[in-house]
Short mmCIF file of C-alpha atoms and ligand atoms in Angstrom, two decimals:
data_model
loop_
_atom_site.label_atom_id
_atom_site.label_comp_id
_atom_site.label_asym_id
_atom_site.label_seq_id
_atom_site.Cartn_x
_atom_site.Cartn_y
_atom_site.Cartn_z
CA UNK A 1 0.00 0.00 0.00
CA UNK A 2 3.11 2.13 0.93
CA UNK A 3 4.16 1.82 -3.12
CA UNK A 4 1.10 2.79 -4.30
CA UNK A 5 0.83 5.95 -2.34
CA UNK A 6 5.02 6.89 -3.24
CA UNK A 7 3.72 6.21 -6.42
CA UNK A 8 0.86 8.80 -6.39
CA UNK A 9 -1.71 6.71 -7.17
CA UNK A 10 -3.97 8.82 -4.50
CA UNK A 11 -7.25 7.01 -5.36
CA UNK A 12 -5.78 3.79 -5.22
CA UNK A 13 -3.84 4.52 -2.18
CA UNK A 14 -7.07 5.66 -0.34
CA UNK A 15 -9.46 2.76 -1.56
CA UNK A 16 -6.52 0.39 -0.31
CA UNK A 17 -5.91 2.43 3.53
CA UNK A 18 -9.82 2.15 3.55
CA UNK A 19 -9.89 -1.91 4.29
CA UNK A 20 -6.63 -2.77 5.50
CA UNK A 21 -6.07 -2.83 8.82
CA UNK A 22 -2.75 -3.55 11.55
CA UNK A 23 -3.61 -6.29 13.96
CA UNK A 24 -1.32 -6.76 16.79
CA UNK A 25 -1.92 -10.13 18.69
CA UNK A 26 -0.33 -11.36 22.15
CA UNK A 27 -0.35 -15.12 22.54
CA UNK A 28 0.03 -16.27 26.15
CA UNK A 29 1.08 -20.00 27.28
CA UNK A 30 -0.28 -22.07 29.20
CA UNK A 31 1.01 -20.61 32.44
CA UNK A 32 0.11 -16.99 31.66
CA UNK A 33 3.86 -16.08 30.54
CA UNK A 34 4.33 -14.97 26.94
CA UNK A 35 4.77 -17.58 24.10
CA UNK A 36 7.59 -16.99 22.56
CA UNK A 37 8.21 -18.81 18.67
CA UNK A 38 4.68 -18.72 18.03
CA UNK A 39 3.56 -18.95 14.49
CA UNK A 40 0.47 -16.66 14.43
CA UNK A 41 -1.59 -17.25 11.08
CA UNK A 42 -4.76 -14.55 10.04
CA UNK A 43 -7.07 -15.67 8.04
CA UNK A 44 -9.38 -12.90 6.66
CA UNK A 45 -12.68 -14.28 5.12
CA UNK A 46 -13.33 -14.36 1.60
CA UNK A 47 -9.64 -13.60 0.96
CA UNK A 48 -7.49 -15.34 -1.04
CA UNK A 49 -3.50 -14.93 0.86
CA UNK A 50 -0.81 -13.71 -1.21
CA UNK A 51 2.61 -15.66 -0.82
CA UNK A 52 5.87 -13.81 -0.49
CA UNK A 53 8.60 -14.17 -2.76
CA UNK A 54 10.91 -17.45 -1.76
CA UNK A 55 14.05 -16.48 0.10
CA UNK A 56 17.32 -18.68 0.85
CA UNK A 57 18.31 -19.21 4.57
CA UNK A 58 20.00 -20.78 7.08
CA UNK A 59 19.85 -23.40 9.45
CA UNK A 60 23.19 -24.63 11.34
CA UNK A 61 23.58 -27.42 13.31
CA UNK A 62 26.22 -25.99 16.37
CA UNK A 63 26.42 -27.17 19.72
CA UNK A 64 23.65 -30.12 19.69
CA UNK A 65 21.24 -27.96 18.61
CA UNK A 66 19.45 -26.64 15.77
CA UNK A 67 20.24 -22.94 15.58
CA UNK A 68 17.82 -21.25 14.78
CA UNK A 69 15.49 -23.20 16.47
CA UNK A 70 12.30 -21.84 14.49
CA UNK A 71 12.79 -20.93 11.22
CA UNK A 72 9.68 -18.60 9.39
CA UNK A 73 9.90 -18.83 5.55
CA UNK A 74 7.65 -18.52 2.03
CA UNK A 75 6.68 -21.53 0.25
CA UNK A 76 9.19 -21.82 -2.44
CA UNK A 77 12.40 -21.37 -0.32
CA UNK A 78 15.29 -23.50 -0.23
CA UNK A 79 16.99 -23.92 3.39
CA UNK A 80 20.42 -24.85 3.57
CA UNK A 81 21.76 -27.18 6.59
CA UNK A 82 25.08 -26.62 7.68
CA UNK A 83 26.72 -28.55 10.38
CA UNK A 84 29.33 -26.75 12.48
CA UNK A 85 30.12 -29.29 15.24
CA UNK A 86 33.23 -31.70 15.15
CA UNK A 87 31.02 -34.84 14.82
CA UNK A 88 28.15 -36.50 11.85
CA UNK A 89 24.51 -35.25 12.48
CA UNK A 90 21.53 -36.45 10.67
CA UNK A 91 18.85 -33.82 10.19
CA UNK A 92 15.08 -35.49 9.78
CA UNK A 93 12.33 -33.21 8.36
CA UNK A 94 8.86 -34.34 9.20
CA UNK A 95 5.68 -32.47 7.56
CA UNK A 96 2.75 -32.32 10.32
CA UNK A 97 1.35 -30.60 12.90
CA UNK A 98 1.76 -32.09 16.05
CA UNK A 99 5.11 -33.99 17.03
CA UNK A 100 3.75 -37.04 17.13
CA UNK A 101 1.52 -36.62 14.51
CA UNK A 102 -0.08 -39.99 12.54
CA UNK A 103 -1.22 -37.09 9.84
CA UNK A 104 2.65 -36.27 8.42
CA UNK A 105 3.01 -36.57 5.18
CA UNK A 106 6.41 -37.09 3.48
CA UNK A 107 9.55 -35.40 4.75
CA UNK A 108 13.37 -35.27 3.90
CA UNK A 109 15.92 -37.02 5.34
CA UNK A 110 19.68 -35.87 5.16
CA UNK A 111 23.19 -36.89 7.01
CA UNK A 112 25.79 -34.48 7.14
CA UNK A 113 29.32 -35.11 8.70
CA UNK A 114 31.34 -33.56 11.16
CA UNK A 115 33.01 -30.06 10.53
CA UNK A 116 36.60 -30.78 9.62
CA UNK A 117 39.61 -27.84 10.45
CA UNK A 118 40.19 -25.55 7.34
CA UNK A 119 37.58 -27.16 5.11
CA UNK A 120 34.12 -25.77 4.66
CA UNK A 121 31.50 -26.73 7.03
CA UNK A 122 29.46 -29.78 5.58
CA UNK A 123 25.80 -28.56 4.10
CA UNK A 124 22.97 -29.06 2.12
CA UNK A 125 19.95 -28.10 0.66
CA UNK A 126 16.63 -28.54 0.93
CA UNK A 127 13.64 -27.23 -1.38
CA UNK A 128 10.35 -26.62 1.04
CA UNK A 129 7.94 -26.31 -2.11
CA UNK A 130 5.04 -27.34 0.32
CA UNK A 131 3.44 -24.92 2.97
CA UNK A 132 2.96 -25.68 6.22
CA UNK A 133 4.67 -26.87 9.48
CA UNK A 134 7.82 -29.09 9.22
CA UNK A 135 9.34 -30.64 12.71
CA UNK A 136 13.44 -31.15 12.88
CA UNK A 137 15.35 -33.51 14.71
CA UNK A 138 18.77 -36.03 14.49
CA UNK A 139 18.28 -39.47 14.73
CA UNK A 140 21.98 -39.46 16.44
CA UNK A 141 20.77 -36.84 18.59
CA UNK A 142 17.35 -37.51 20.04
CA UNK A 143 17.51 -33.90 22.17
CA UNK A 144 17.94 -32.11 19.25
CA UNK A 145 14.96 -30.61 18.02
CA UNK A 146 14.25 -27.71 15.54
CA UNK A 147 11.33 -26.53 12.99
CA UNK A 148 10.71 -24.69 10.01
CA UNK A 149 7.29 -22.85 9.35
CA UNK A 150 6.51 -23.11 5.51
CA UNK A 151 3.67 -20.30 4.43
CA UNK A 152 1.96 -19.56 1.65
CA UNK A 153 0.56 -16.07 3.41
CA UNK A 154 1.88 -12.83 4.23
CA UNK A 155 -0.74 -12.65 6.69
CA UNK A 156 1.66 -14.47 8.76
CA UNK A 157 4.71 -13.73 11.50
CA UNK A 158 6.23 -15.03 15.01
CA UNK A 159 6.07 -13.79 17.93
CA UNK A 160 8.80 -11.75 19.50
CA UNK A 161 9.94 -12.30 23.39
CA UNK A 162 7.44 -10.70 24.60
CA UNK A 163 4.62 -12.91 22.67
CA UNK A 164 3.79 -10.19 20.44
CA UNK A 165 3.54 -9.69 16.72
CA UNK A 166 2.04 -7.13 14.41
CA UNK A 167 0.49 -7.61 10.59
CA UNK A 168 -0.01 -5.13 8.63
CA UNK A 169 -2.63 -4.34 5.37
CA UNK A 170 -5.01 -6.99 6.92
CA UNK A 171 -8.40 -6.81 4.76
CA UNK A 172 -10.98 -5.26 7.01
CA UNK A 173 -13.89 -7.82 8.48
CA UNK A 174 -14.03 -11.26 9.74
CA UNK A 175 -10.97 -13.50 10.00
CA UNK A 176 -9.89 -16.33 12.09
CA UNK A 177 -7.02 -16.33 13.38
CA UNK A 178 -4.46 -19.42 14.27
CA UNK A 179 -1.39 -20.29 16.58
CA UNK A 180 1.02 -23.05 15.72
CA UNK A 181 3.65 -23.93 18.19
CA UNK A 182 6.72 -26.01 17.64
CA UNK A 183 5.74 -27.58 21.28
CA UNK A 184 2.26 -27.90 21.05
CA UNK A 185 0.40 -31.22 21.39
CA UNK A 186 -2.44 -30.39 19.61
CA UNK A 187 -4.09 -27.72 17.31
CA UNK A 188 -4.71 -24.60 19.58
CA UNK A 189 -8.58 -23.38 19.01
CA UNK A 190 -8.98 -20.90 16.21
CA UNK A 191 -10.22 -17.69 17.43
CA UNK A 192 -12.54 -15.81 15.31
CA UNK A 193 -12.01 -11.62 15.11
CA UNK A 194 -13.08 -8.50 13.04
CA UNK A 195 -10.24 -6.44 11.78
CA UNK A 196 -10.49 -3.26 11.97
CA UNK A 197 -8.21 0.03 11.00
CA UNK A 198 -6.14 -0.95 14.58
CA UNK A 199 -7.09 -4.58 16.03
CA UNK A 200 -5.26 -6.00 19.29
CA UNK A 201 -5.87 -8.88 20.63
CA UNK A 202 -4.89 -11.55 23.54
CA UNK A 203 -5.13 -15.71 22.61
CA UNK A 204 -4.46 -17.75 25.51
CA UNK A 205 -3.35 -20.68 24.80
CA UNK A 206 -2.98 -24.42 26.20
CA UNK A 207 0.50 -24.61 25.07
CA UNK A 208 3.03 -24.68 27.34
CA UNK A 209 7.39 -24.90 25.66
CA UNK A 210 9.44 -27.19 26.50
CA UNK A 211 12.86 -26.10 28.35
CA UNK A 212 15.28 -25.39 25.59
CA UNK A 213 18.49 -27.58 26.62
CU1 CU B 301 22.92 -34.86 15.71
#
């Protein structure tokens, strides 16, 4: 919406600032405190989501641990897997949306050997063509855990340290609006909201993180 108005398409710029709105939503965890790598998801009604472009990143394996350990990125993007640590780690991608889900469907399934002195780290890459959540672990490592979120929506971030995140140029009217959490057991509730010019809202949740080791 920004463009259009640097562009000075003022008629298009106002019809646009007329329906799209910011919405700001806290998500709490089970225990009150705020729920940090959250993937909050809005779903206005009647509108179709617009992907963002696909982006390369990142995602080393350093320390016993995947790092970062929640990755956000557009359907389309290739993630790379680079392991830093002295010793062989095996990085399993499974598609679902619980951990222990009976649902997932397909996955990837890579090995990657230990980081040797003055030769570049060991990596690979991996095209995530499909949206949606995708758990991480090592089957040499069973405490390692990571996840990537896959979306096909710009209508979607995670939350910060204090729980919070912020859309903007959300249509105006009725959405739903969805938290995925890499330690949830199940499917938090959907909570359904109107959008308006400035919407903030509060989801408390029945998800509660693990400890990160
Ligand atoms: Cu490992």
């Amino acid at each position: 919406m920004k463009t259009f108005c640097k562009t000075g398409l003022l008629a298009l710029c106002l019809s646009a600032s007329a329906w799209a709105g910011t919405v700001q939503v806290t998500v709490l965890a089970r225990d009150g405190q705020p729920l940090t790598d959250a993937v909050v998801r809005v779903e206005p009604t009647g509108h179709t989501p617009v992907a963002p472009a696909p982006v390369q990143v990142q995602v080393r394996q350093e320390g016993l641990a995947f790092v970062p350990a929640l990755t956000v990125v557009p359907a389309g993007s290739t993630v790379e897997f680079v392991n830093l640590d002295r010793f062989e780690h095996h990085v399993r991608g499974t598609m679902g949306q619980a951990l222990q889900t009976a649902s997932s469907t397909g996955g990837f399934e890579l090995r990657l050997g230990g980081r040797v002195e003055g030769r570049p780290a060991p990596a690979a890459k991996e095209l995530l063509a499909q949206a949606g959540p995708i758990q991480l672990g090592c089957h040499l490592h069973g405490s390692m855990r990571g996840a990537i979120y896959v979306t096909d929506s710009a209508w979607v971030a995670r939350t910060d340290a204090q729980g919070r995140i912020t859309l903007e140029n959300v249509p105006e009217g009725p959405a739903v609006v969805r938290v995925w959490h890499p330690d949830q057991l199940l499917d938090a509730p959907p909570r359904s909201v109107t959008v308006t010019p400035v919407t903030a809202l509060q989801l408390d949740t029945p998800i509660q993180p693990r400890r990160r080791r």
